[in-house]
C-alpha cells in the first residue's frame, strides 16, 4: 500500500512585488543586493485582511480539481502553517468548513519552513496504516504579517502563498520514503519570540533571524536528509529526476544541489519569483513543475524543507 499523489494546486495573492518596489516603499535596500545574496527578484504579498485559510482554500480547490475527487471524499486534512488565521480553531478546520467537508480529521502542523514536508510525512503514515484513504495536505502562509518592515535583513526575503496536494491510498508506487528531524537547541537562530497574554502581545511578534547561522545549518541538513530518504528507498541521489528544495535562497539551493551531485537543470527553482513562502514554498514549486509538464508520471521527485525550530524534513515521491 502506497500513498500516491493524485493532484497538486497552488495560489499566489496579488501582483508580484519587485525588489525595486520594496526600495520605492522606503526600505533601505536595492535590487542588486537582494538578487546577488538571495536570487530573489519578486514576491507576492497578500492584501491586508487576507488570511492563510483563504490562500490555502484556493490551492486546495485546484488540487482537488486535478485529482478528480470531491472535498466530501477526503478523510484527512492537514495544514502546515506558522501564520494561522487564529490561535484556534486550526486553519485546517477553517479550510475544511469552506470546502464543505464534514467528518475528516483536520489539524495544523507547526514546523515552519519544513512544515509541508512534515505534513506530507504524517499524511503518508496515516494512509499506509490503512486508517485513512484520501488526504489533503496544504502549506499556506501570510508571512508578510510577521515581518518587521524596518529590518531589511529579513523583510526582503519572504512572500505569501499556498500550495496543496491530494494523496490517495494506492497499490501503485507513490511516496517512497519520508524523514523528519528537529534540533530544538537551535531555536534562537530563527524565531518569532512573541505571544498573546492577557489580551496583549508580549515579547517580540516579528521574525528574527541570524542569517549566516541559518544558511550554514540549512545547507548541511538539506544535503543529509536528501541522502537519507534516497537510502531508505534504495536509490542513489543521482537517480532523482527532480529536486525541489525549500525555496529560501538560491545560494542555499545551489550549494545543496552541488553537495548531492544533482545537476542544476534537475532542480526546480521558484525563489526568484516567490521569495521564501515558508511552508508553502515546496508545494508551490511542485505544482508549478507538474502543471508546466516538467514532472512526468514515473519520475522520482525529492522534496525537502528546513526551517525554524530547527526542523527539517524530506520525501521521495514517485509520480
Ligand atoms: O527558511 C529559512 C529562512 N532563512 C534563510 O534561508 C536565510 C539564510 N541566510 C541568508 O540567506 C543570508 O544570510 C542573508 C541573505 C539573510 C544575508 O546575507 P549575508 O551574506 O549573510 O549578509 P549579512 O547579513 O552578513 O549582511 C551583509 C551586509 C550588511 O552590511 P554591512 O554590515 O556589511 O555594512 C547588512 O547590513 O548587507 C547588509 N544588508 C543589506 N543591504 C541591502 C542586509 N540586508 C540588506 C538588504 N539590502 N536587504
PDB file of C-alpha atoms in Angstrom, residues 19-318:
ATOM      1  CA  UNK A  19      12.859  44.478  -5.224  1.00  0.00           C
ATOM      2  CA  UNK A  20      12.645  47.967  -6.736  1.00  0.00           C
ATOM      3  CA  UNK A  21       9.049  48.211  -5.441  1.00  0.00           C
ATOM      4  CA  UNK A  22      10.339  47.482  -1.910  1.00  0.00           C
ATOM      5  CA  UNK A  23      13.059  50.139  -2.251  1.00  0.00           C
ATOM      6  CA  UNK A  24      10.407  52.562  -3.519  1.00  0.00           C
ATOM      7  CA  UNK A  25       8.361  51.846  -0.360  1.00  0.00           C
ATOM      8  CA  UNK A  26      11.255  53.241   1.691  1.00  0.00           C
ATOM      9  CA  UNK A  27      13.152  50.061   2.631  1.00  0.00           C
ATOM     10  CA  UNK A  28      16.908  50.748   2.632  1.00  0.00           C
ATOM     11  CA  UNK A  29      17.757  48.082   0.040  1.00  0.00           C
ATOM     12  CA  UNK A  30      18.353  47.619  -3.662  1.00  0.00           C
ATOM     13  CA  UNK A  31      17.742  45.037  -6.394  1.00  0.00           C
ATOM     14  CA  UNK A  32      21.452  44.270  -6.836  1.00  0.00           C
ATOM     15  CA  UNK A  33      21.968  43.332  -3.143  1.00  0.00           C
ATOM     16  CA  UNK A  34      18.853  41.148  -2.959  1.00  0.00           C
ATOM     17  CA  UNK A  35      19.496  39.328  -6.260  1.00  0.00           C
ATOM     18  CA  UNK A  36      23.193  38.719  -5.537  1.00  0.00           C
ATOM     19  CA  UNK A  37      22.698  37.479  -1.963  1.00  0.00           C
ATOM     20  CA  UNK A  38      19.429  35.565  -2.402  1.00  0.00           C
ATOM     21  CA  UNK A  39      18.370  35.199  -6.057  1.00  0.00           C
ATOM     22  CA  UNK A  40      15.003  36.798  -5.188  1.00  0.00           C
ATOM     23  CA  UNK A  41      13.623  39.223  -7.789  1.00  0.00           C
ATOM     24  CA  UNK A  42       9.999  39.484  -6.663  1.00  0.00           C
ATOM     25  CA  UNK A  43       7.467  38.012  -4.235  1.00  0.00           C
ATOM     26  CA  UNK A  44       3.669  38.145  -3.711  1.00  0.00           C
ATOM     27  CA  UNK A  45       2.199  39.881  -0.671  1.00  0.00           C
ATOM     28  CA  UNK A  46      -1.375  39.262   0.496  1.00  0.00           C
ATOM     29  CA  UNK A  47      -3.709  42.252   0.811  1.00  0.00           C
ATOM     30  CA  UNK A  48      -4.461  43.365   4.377  1.00  0.00           C
ATOM     31  CA  UNK A  49      -7.079  41.052   5.876  1.00  0.00           C
ATOM     32  CA  UNK A  50      -6.361  38.116   3.527  1.00  0.00           C
ATOM     33  CA  UNK A  51      -5.695  35.002   5.586  1.00  0.00           C
ATOM     34  CA  UNK A  52      -3.735  31.759   5.230  1.00  0.00           C
ATOM     35  CA  UNK A  53      -7.000  29.785   5.120  1.00  0.00           C
ATOM     36  CA  UNK A  54      -8.190  31.876   2.157  1.00  0.00           C
ATOM     37  CA  UNK A  55      -4.965  31.237   0.217  1.00  0.00           C
ATOM     38  CA  UNK A  56      -4.948  27.573   1.247  1.00  0.00           C
ATOM     39  CA  UNK A  57      -8.586  27.108   0.212  1.00  0.00           C
ATOM     40  CA  UNK A  58      -7.885  28.138  -3.394  1.00  0.00           C
ATOM     41  CA  UNK A  59      -4.763  25.917  -3.583  1.00  0.00           C
ATOM     42  CA  UNK A  60      -6.813  23.030  -2.132  1.00  0.00           C
ATOM     43  CA  UNK A  61      -9.665  23.536  -4.616  1.00  0.00           C
ATOM     44  CA  UNK A  62      -7.164  23.461  -7.505  1.00  0.00           C
ATOM     45  CA  UNK A  63      -5.527  20.276  -6.172  1.00  0.00           C
ATOM     46  CA  UNK A  64      -8.935  18.607  -5.758  1.00  0.00           C
ATOM     47  CA  UNK A  65      -9.912  19.620  -9.277  1.00  0.00           C
ATOM     48  CA  UNK A  66      -6.763  17.999 -10.713  1.00  0.00           C
ATOM     49  CA  UNK A  67      -7.270  14.878  -8.607  1.00  0.00           C
ATOM     50  CA  UNK A  68     -10.836  14.376  -9.818  1.00  0.00           C
ATOM     51  CA  UNK A  69     -12.198  13.694  -6.321  1.00  0.00           C
ATOM     52  CA  UNK A  70     -14.533  15.917  -4.337  1.00  0.00           C
ATOM     53  CA  UNK A  71     -13.948  17.528  -0.956  1.00  0.00           C
ATOM     54  CA  UNK A  72     -16.521  15.142   0.565  1.00  0.00           C
ATOM     55  CA  UNK A  73     -14.206  12.207  -0.320  1.00  0.00           C
ATOM     56  CA  UNK A  74     -11.395  13.478   1.945  1.00  0.00           C
ATOM     57  CA  UNK A  75     -10.958  11.793   5.330  1.00  0.00           C
ATOM     58  CA  UNK A  76      -7.843  13.726   6.410  1.00  0.00           C
ATOM     59  CA  UNK A  77      -6.879  17.411   6.100  1.00  0.00           C
ATOM     60  CA  UNK A  78      -3.502  18.631   7.350  1.00  0.00           C
ATOM     61  CA  UNK A  79      -2.368  22.243   7.020  1.00  0.00           C
ATOM     62  CA  UNK A  80       1.228  23.325   7.576  1.00  0.00           C
ATOM     63  CA  UNK A  81       1.399  26.966   8.615  1.00  0.00           C
ATOM     64  CA  UNK A  82       3.175  29.301  11.030  1.00  0.00           C
ATOM     65  CA  UNK A  83       0.772  32.119  10.232  1.00  0.00           C
ATOM     66  CA  UNK A  84      -2.613  30.600  11.135  1.00  0.00           C
ATOM     67  CA  UNK A  85      -5.779  32.704  10.915  1.00  0.00           C
ATOM     68  CA  UNK A  86      -6.396  32.288  14.648  1.00  0.00           C
ATOM     69  CA  UNK A  87      -4.837  30.707  17.732  1.00  0.00           C
ATOM     70  CA  UNK A  88      -7.736  28.307  17.316  1.00  0.00           C
ATOM     71  CA  UNK A  89      -9.646  26.802  15.567  1.00  0.00           C
ATOM     72  CA  UNK A  90      -6.943  25.384  13.310  1.00  0.00           C
ATOM     73  CA  UNK A  91      -6.509  26.653   9.764  1.00  0.00           C
ATOM     74  CA  UNK A  92      -7.236  23.064   8.662  1.00  0.00           C
ATOM     75  CA  UNK A  93     -10.717  23.246  10.249  1.00  0.00           C
ATOM     76  CA  UNK A  94     -11.398  26.584   8.515  1.00  0.00           C
ATOM     77  CA  UNK A  95     -10.357  25.161   5.123  1.00  0.00           C
ATOM     78  CA  UNK A  96     -12.456  22.062   5.813  1.00  0.00           C
ATOM     79  CA  UNK A  97     -15.530  24.204   6.515  1.00  0.00           C
ATOM     80  CA  UNK A  98     -15.034  26.292   3.375  1.00  0.00           C
ATOM     81  CA  UNK A  99     -14.502  23.187   1.225  1.00  0.00           C
ATOM     82  CA  UNK A 100     -17.778  21.789   2.585  1.00  0.00           C
ATOM     83  CA  UNK A 101     -16.206  18.631   4.004  1.00  0.00           C
ATOM     84  CA  UNK A 102     -17.646  17.210   7.213  1.00  0.00           C
ATOM     85  CA  UNK A 103     -16.061  14.493   9.305  1.00  0.00           C
ATOM     86  CA  UNK A 104     -12.471  14.333   8.033  1.00  0.00           C
ATOM     87  CA  UNK A 105      -9.769  14.594  10.703  1.00  0.00           C
ATOM     88  CA  UNK A 106      -8.357  18.133  10.411  1.00  0.00           C
ATOM     89  CA  UNK A 107      -5.380  19.683  12.170  1.00  0.00           C
ATOM     90  CA  UNK A 108      -2.419  22.041  11.694  1.00  0.00           C
ATOM     91  CA  UNK A 109       1.270  21.201  11.798  1.00  0.00           C
ATOM     92  CA  UNK A 110       3.753  23.785  13.044  1.00  0.00           C
ATOM     93  CA  UNK A 111       7.227  23.094  11.686  1.00  0.00           C
ATOM     94  CA  UNK A 112       7.772  26.459   9.959  1.00  0.00           C
ATOM     95  CA  UNK A 113       9.521  26.079   6.564  1.00  0.00           C
ATOM     96  CA  UNK A 114       9.757  22.283   6.998  1.00  0.00           C
ATOM     97  CA  UNK A 115       6.005  22.197   7.729  1.00  0.00           C
ATOM     98  CA  UNK A 116       4.841  20.857   4.381  1.00  0.00           C
ATOM     99  CA  UNK A 117       7.358  18.003   4.418  1.00  0.00           C
ATOM    100  CA  UNK A 118       6.273  17.144   7.968  1.00  0.00           C
ATOM    101  CA  UNK A 119       2.568  17.249   6.989  1.00  0.00           C
ATOM    102  CA  UNK A 120       3.219  15.103   3.917  1.00  0.00           C
ATOM    103  CA  UNK A 121       5.094  12.537   6.009  1.00  0.00           C
ATOM    104  CA  UNK A 122       2.282  12.435   8.583  1.00  0.00           C
ATOM    105  CA  UNK A 123      -0.419  12.034   5.904  1.00  0.00           C
ATOM    106  CA  UNK A 124       1.601   9.262   4.238  1.00  0.00           C
ATOM    107  CA  UNK A 125       1.777   7.370   7.542  1.00  0.00           C
ATOM    108  CA  UNK A 126      -1.994   7.694   8.128  1.00  0.00           C
ATOM    109  CA  UNK A 127      -2.637   6.298   4.640  1.00  0.00           C
ATOM    110  CA  UNK A 128      -0.085   3.491   4.839  1.00  0.00           C
ATOM    111  CA  UNK A 129      -1.532   2.423   8.186  1.00  0.00           C
ATOM    112  CA  UNK A 130      -4.871   1.826   6.447  1.00  0.00           C
ATOM    113  CA  UNK A 131      -6.769   4.159   8.798  1.00  0.00           C
ATOM    114  CA  UNK A 132      -7.336   6.872   6.148  1.00  0.00           C
ATOM    115  CA  UNK A 133      -7.776   6.761   2.368  1.00  0.00           C
ATOM    116  CA  UNK A 134      -7.688  10.295   0.956  1.00  0.00           C
ATOM    117  CA  UNK A 135      -5.703  13.182   2.391  1.00  0.00           C
ATOM    118  CA  UNK A 136      -5.410  16.865   1.564  1.00  0.00           C
ATOM    119  CA  UNK A 137      -2.071  18.391   2.597  1.00  0.00           C
ATOM    120  CA  UNK A 138      -1.751  22.178   2.412  1.00  0.00           C
ATOM    121  CA  UNK A 139       1.104  24.605   3.071  1.00  0.00           C
ATOM    122  CA  UNK A 140      -0.253  28.152   3.452  1.00  0.00           C
ATOM    123  CA  UNK A 141       1.350  31.323   4.760  1.00  0.00           C
ATOM    124  CA  UNK A 142       0.876  35.069   5.112  1.00  0.00           C
ATOM    125  CA  UNK A 143       4.453  35.556   6.313  1.00  0.00           C
ATOM    126  CA  UNK A 144       4.295  39.267   5.450  1.00  0.00           C
ATOM    127  CA  UNK A 145       2.249  39.673   8.688  1.00  0.00           C
ATOM    128  CA  UNK A 146       5.150  38.636  10.938  1.00  0.00           C
ATOM    129  CA  UNK A 147       7.876  40.644   9.195  1.00  0.00           C
ATOM    130  CA  UNK A 148       9.486  43.726  10.691  1.00  0.00           C
ATOM    131  CA  UNK A 149       9.412  46.042   7.679  1.00  0.00           C
ATOM    132  CA  UNK A 150      12.156  48.114   9.339  1.00  0.00           C
ATOM    133  CA  UNK A 151      14.546  45.129   9.330  1.00  0.00           C
ATOM    134  CA  UNK A 152      15.982  44.983   5.814  1.00  0.00           C
ATOM    135  CA  UNK A 153      17.916  41.820   6.696  1.00  0.00           C
ATOM    136  CA  UNK A 154      14.677  39.808   6.847  1.00  0.00           C
ATOM    137  CA  UNK A 155      11.730  41.657   5.269  1.00  0.00           C
ATOM    138  CA  UNK A 156      13.032  41.364   1.691  1.00  0.00           C
ATOM    139  CA  UNK A 157      13.339  37.570   1.919  1.00  0.00           C
ATOM    140  CA  UNK A 158       9.761  36.365   2.382  1.00  0.00           C
ATOM    141  CA  UNK A 159       6.470  36.194   0.495  1.00  0.00           C
ATOM    142  CA  UNK A 160       2.906  34.897   0.841  1.00  0.00           C
ATOM    143  CA  UNK A 161       1.198  31.978  -0.912  1.00  0.00           C
ATOM    144  CA  UNK A 162      -0.187  28.464  -0.647  1.00  0.00           C
ATOM    145  CA  UNK A 163       0.285  25.054  -2.209  1.00  0.00           C
ATOM    146  CA  UNK A 164      -1.597  21.780  -1.780  1.00  0.00           C
ATOM    147  CA  UNK A 165      -1.513  18.112  -2.727  1.00  0.00           C
ATOM    148  CA  UNK A 166      -4.091  15.308  -2.612  1.00  0.00           C
ATOM    149  CA  UNK A 167      -2.880  11.828  -1.617  1.00  0.00           C
ATOM    150  CA  UNK A 168      -4.780   8.592  -2.114  1.00  0.00           C
ATOM    151  CA  UNK A 169      -4.198   5.006  -0.972  1.00  0.00           C
ATOM    152  CA  UNK A 170      -2.914   3.002  -3.933  1.00  0.00           C
ATOM    153  CA  UNK A 171      -1.106  -0.208  -4.792  1.00  0.00           C
ATOM    154  CA  UNK A 172       0.973   1.774  -7.341  1.00  0.00           C
ATOM    155  CA  UNK A 173       4.164   3.497  -6.108  1.00  0.00           C
ATOM    156  CA  UNK A 174       3.715   6.947  -4.622  1.00  0.00           C
ATOM    157  CA  UNK A 175       5.548   8.292  -1.577  1.00  0.00           C
ATOM    158  CA  UNK A 176       8.628   6.030  -1.460  1.00  0.00           C
ATOM    159  CA  UNK A 177      10.299   7.397   1.692  1.00  0.00           C
ATOM    160  CA  UNK A 178       9.959  10.209   4.208  1.00  0.00           C
ATOM    161  CA  UNK A 179      12.133  11.587   7.018  1.00  0.00           C
ATOM    162  CA  UNK A 180      11.681  14.310   9.631  1.00  0.00           C
ATOM    163  CA  UNK A 181      14.112  15.730  12.186  1.00  0.00           C
ATOM    164  CA  UNK A 182      14.452  18.611  14.614  1.00  0.00           C
ATOM    165  CA  UNK A 183      17.093  20.186  16.835  1.00  0.00           C
ATOM    166  CA  UNK A 184      15.287  22.410  19.304  1.00  0.00           C
ATOM    167  CA  UNK A 185      18.571  23.654  20.769  1.00  0.00           C
ATOM    168  CA  UNK A 186      18.820  25.848  17.634  1.00  0.00           C
ATOM    169  CA  UNK A 187      15.526  27.680  18.400  1.00  0.00           C
ATOM    170  CA  UNK A 188      17.340  31.007  18.844  1.00  0.00           C
ATOM    171  CA  UNK A 189      18.639  31.429  15.273  1.00  0.00           C
ATOM    172  CA  UNK A 190      15.206  31.799  13.638  1.00  0.00           C
ATOM    173  CA  UNK A 191      12.075  32.623  15.601  1.00  0.00           C
ATOM    174  CA  UNK A 192       9.113  34.898  16.307  1.00  0.00           C
ATOM    175  CA  UNK A 193       9.511  35.213  20.081  1.00  0.00           C
ATOM    176  CA  UNK A 194       6.134  36.795  20.885  1.00  0.00           C
ATOM    177  CA  UNK A 195       2.889  35.564  22.441  1.00  0.00           C
ATOM    178  CA  UNK A 196      -0.596  36.733  23.346  1.00  0.00           C
ATOM    179  CA  UNK A 197      -1.100  37.045  27.071  1.00  0.00           C
ATOM    180  CA  UNK A 198      -3.981  38.675  28.920  1.00  0.00           C
ATOM    181  CA  UNK A 199      -5.239  40.365  25.753  1.00  0.00           C
ATOM    182  CA  UNK A 200      -1.832  41.844  24.869  1.00  0.00           C
ATOM    183  CA  UNK A 201       1.094  40.856  22.682  1.00  0.00           C
ATOM    184  CA  UNK A 202       4.087  40.182  24.916  1.00  0.00           C
ATOM    185  CA  UNK A 203       7.647  39.670  23.694  1.00  0.00           C
ATOM    186  CA  UNK A 204       8.554  40.373  20.067  1.00  0.00           C
ATOM    187  CA  UNK A 205       5.915  39.493  17.437  1.00  0.00           C
ATOM    188  CA  UNK A 206       8.327  39.789  14.470  1.00  0.00           C
ATOM    189  CA  UNK A 207      10.530  37.222  12.716  1.00  0.00           C
ATOM    190  CA  UNK A 208      14.139  37.398  13.934  1.00  0.00           C
ATOM    191  CA  UNK A 209      16.990  35.560  12.265  1.00  0.00           C
ATOM    192  CA  UNK A 210      20.725  35.014  12.454  1.00  0.00           C
ATOM    193  CA  UNK A 211      21.044  34.694   8.668  1.00  0.00           C
ATOM    194  CA  UNK A 212      24.534  33.226   8.478  1.00  0.00           C
ATOM    195  CA  UNK A 213      23.890  30.531  11.105  1.00  0.00           C
ATOM    196  CA  UNK A 214      20.634  29.599   9.329  1.00  0.00           C
ATOM    197  CA  UNK A 215      22.451  29.450   5.991  1.00  0.00           C
ATOM    198  CA  UNK A 216      25.118  27.009   7.211  1.00  0.00           C
ATOM    199  CA  UNK A 217      22.625  24.834   9.094  1.00  0.00           C
ATOM    200  CA  UNK A 218      20.274  24.663   6.094  1.00  0.00           C
ATOM    201  CA  UNK A 219      22.901  23.539   3.574  1.00  0.00           C
ATOM    202  CA  UNK A 220      24.132  20.773   5.885  1.00  0.00           C
ATOM    203  CA  UNK A 221      20.766  19.279   6.812  1.00  0.00           C
ATOM    204  CA  UNK A 222      19.215  19.596   3.332  1.00  0.00           C
ATOM    205  CA  UNK A 223      22.061  17.504   1.898  1.00  0.00           C
ATOM    206  CA  UNK A 224      21.953  14.994   4.785  1.00  0.00           C
ATOM    207  CA  UNK A 225      18.194  14.403   4.640  1.00  0.00           C
ATOM    208  CA  UNK A 226      18.155  14.062   0.845  1.00  0.00           C
ATOM    209  CA  UNK A 227      20.730  11.283   1.175  1.00  0.00           C
ATOM    210  CA  UNK A 228      18.691   9.725   4.000  1.00  0.00           C
ATOM    211  CA  UNK A 229      15.445   9.383   2.007  1.00  0.00           C
ATOM    212  CA  UNK A 230      17.319   8.051  -1.035  1.00  0.00           C
ATOM    213  CA  UNK A 231      18.993   5.471   1.188  1.00  0.00           C
ATOM    214  CA  UNK A 232      15.612   4.408   2.676  1.00  0.00           C
ATOM    215  CA  UNK A 233      14.217   3.997  -0.860  1.00  0.00           C
ATOM    216  CA  UNK A 234      17.355   2.154  -2.021  1.00  0.00           C
ATOM    217  CA  UNK A 235      18.384   4.616  -4.755  1.00  0.00           C
ATOM    218  CA  UNK A 236      21.368   6.914  -5.389  1.00  0.00           C
ATOM    219  CA  UNK A 237      20.813  10.696  -5.279  1.00  0.00           C
ATOM    220  CA  UNK A 238      21.884  10.725  -8.959  1.00  0.00           C
ATOM    221  CA  UNK A 239      18.731   8.727  -9.815  1.00  0.00           C
ATOM    222  CA  UNK A 240      16.454  11.567  -8.656  1.00  0.00           C
ATOM    223  CA  UNK A 241      14.721  13.178 -11.655  1.00  0.00           C
ATOM    224  CA  UNK A 242      13.763  16.400  -9.866  1.00  0.00           C
ATOM    225  CA  UNK A 243      14.951  18.033  -6.648  1.00  0.00           C
ATOM    226  CA  UNK A 244      12.570  20.515  -5.010  1.00  0.00           C
ATOM    227  CA  UNK A 245      14.421  22.059  -2.072  1.00  0.00           C
ATOM    228  CA  UNK A 246      12.906  24.680   0.225  1.00  0.00           C
ATOM    229  CA  UNK A 247      12.939  27.966  -1.670  1.00  0.00           C
ATOM    230  CA  UNK A 248      14.742  30.356   0.658  1.00  0.00           C
ATOM    231  CA  UNK A 249      17.899  31.425  -1.123  1.00  0.00           C
ATOM    232  CA  UNK A 250      19.389  30.427  -4.499  1.00  0.00           C
ATOM    233  CA  UNK A 251      22.816  30.080  -2.889  1.00  0.00           C
ATOM    234  CA  UNK A 252      21.431  27.507  -0.406  1.00  0.00           C
ATOM    235  CA  UNK A 253      19.672  25.687  -3.275  1.00  0.00           C
ATOM    236  CA  UNK A 254      22.833  25.641  -5.418  1.00  0.00           C
ATOM    237  CA  UNK A 255      25.081  24.540  -2.538  1.00  0.00           C
ATOM    238  CA  UNK A 256      22.655  21.699  -1.700  1.00  0.00           C
ATOM    239  CA  UNK A 257      22.445  20.521  -5.325  1.00  0.00           C
ATOM    240  CA  UNK A 258      26.245  20.622  -5.611  1.00  0.00           C
ATOM    241  CA  UNK A 259      26.750  18.626  -2.399  1.00  0.00           C
ATOM    242  CA  UNK A 260      24.324  15.984  -3.689  1.00  0.00           C
ATOM    243  CA  UNK A 261      25.799  15.910  -7.198  1.00  0.00           C
ATOM    244  CA  UNK A 262      22.409  16.847  -8.687  1.00  0.00           C
ATOM    245  CA  UNK A 263      22.638  18.965 -11.830  1.00  0.00           C
ATOM    246  CA  UNK A 264      21.144  22.488 -11.694  1.00  0.00           C
ATOM    247  CA  UNK A 265      18.780  21.663 -14.594  1.00  0.00           C
ATOM    248  CA  UNK A 266      17.150  18.974 -12.398  1.00  0.00           C
ATOM    249  CA  UNK A 267      16.401  21.464  -9.608  1.00  0.00           C
ATOM    250  CA  UNK A 268      13.047  23.281  -9.539  1.00  0.00           C
ATOM    251  CA  UNK A 269      13.551  26.957  -8.635  1.00  0.00           C
ATOM    252  CA  UNK A 270      10.804  29.456  -7.799  1.00  0.00           C
ATOM    253  CA  UNK A 271      12.588  31.548  -5.160  1.00  0.00           C
ATOM    254  CA  UNK A 272      13.336  34.198  -7.806  1.00  0.00           C
ATOM    255  CA  UNK A 273       9.599  34.898  -8.231  1.00  0.00           C
ATOM    256  CA  UNK A 274       8.079  33.760  -4.911  1.00  0.00           C
ATOM    257  CA  UNK A 275      10.715  34.620  -2.289  1.00  0.00           C
ATOM    258  CA  UNK A 276      10.573  32.379   0.768  1.00  0.00           C
ATOM    259  CA  UNK A 277       6.935  31.397   1.397  1.00  0.00           C
ATOM    260  CA  UNK A 278       7.857  29.082   4.309  1.00  0.00           C
ATOM    261  CA  UNK A 279       5.528  26.036   4.463  1.00  0.00           C
ATOM    262  CA  UNK A 280       4.055  26.969   1.062  1.00  0.00           C
ATOM    263  CA  UNK A 281       7.372  27.034  -0.807  1.00  0.00           C
ATOM    264  CA  UNK A 282       7.710  23.333  -1.659  1.00  0.00           C
ATOM    265  CA  UNK A 283       4.081  22.653  -2.747  1.00  0.00           C
ATOM    266  CA  UNK A 284       4.083  25.901  -4.774  1.00  0.00           C
ATOM    267  CA  UNK A 285       7.207  24.790  -6.658  1.00  0.00           C
ATOM    268  CA  UNK A 286       5.868  21.241  -7.038  1.00  0.00           C
ATOM    269  CA  UNK A 287       2.585  22.440  -8.527  1.00  0.00           C
ATOM    270  CA  UNK A 288       4.371  24.753 -10.955  1.00  0.00           C
ATOM    271  CA  UNK A 289       6.573  21.921 -12.276  1.00  0.00           C
ATOM    272  CA  UNK A 290       3.644  19.467 -12.507  1.00  0.00           C
ATOM    273  CA  UNK A 291       1.458  21.942 -14.396  1.00  0.00           C
ATOM    274  CA  UNK A 292       4.163  23.092 -16.835  1.00  0.00           C
ATOM    275  CA  UNK A 293       4.894  19.445 -17.710  1.00  0.00           C
ATOM    276  CA  UNK A 294       8.445  19.167 -16.354  1.00  0.00           C
ATOM    277  CA  UNK A 295       7.411  16.499 -13.824  1.00  0.00           C
ATOM    278  CA  UNK A 296       6.100  13.415 -15.656  1.00  0.00           C
ATOM    279  CA  UNK A 297       4.452  10.182 -14.480  1.00  0.00           C
ATOM    280  CA  UNK A 298       7.000   7.591 -13.331  1.00  0.00           C
ATOM    281  CA  UNK A 299       9.637  10.164 -12.361  1.00  0.00           C
ATOM    282  CA  UNK A 300      11.252  10.412  -8.937  1.00  0.00           C
ATOM    283  CA  UNK A 301      10.898  13.752  -7.161  1.00  0.00           C
ATOM    284  CA  UNK A 302      12.707  14.618  -3.942  1.00  0.00           C
ATOM    285  CA  UNK A 303      11.088  17.399  -1.884  1.00  0.00           C
ATOM    286  CA  UNK A 304      12.747  18.847   1.223  1.00  0.00           C
ATOM    287  CA  UNK A 305      12.299  21.674   3.700  1.00  0.00           C
ATOM    288  CA  UNK A 306      14.175  23.298   6.567  1.00  0.00           C
ATOM    289  CA  UNK A 307      13.102  25.973   9.000  1.00  0.00           C
ATOM    290  CA  UNK A 308      12.709  27.390  12.473  1.00  0.00           C
ATOM    291  CA  UNK A 309      12.814  25.053  15.396  1.00  0.00           C
ATOM    292  CA  UNK A 310      15.166  23.965  13.874  1.00  0.00           C
ATOM    293  CA  UNK A 311      13.194  21.458  11.807  1.00  0.00           C
ATOM    294  CA  UNK A 312      13.925  19.647   8.569  1.00  0.00           C
ATOM    295  CA  UNK A 313      12.047  17.057   6.530  1.00  0.00           C
ATOM    296  CA  UNK A 314      12.027  15.334   3.150  1.00  0.00           C
ATOM    297  CA  UNK A 315      10.027  12.956   0.990  1.00  0.00           C
ATOM    298  CA  UNK A 316      10.951  10.944  -2.085  1.00  0.00           C
ATOM    299  CA  UNK A 317       7.948  10.661  -4.413  1.00  0.00           C
ATOM    300  CA  UNK A 318       7.319   8.571  -7.473  1.00  0.00           C
TER     301      UNK A 318
END
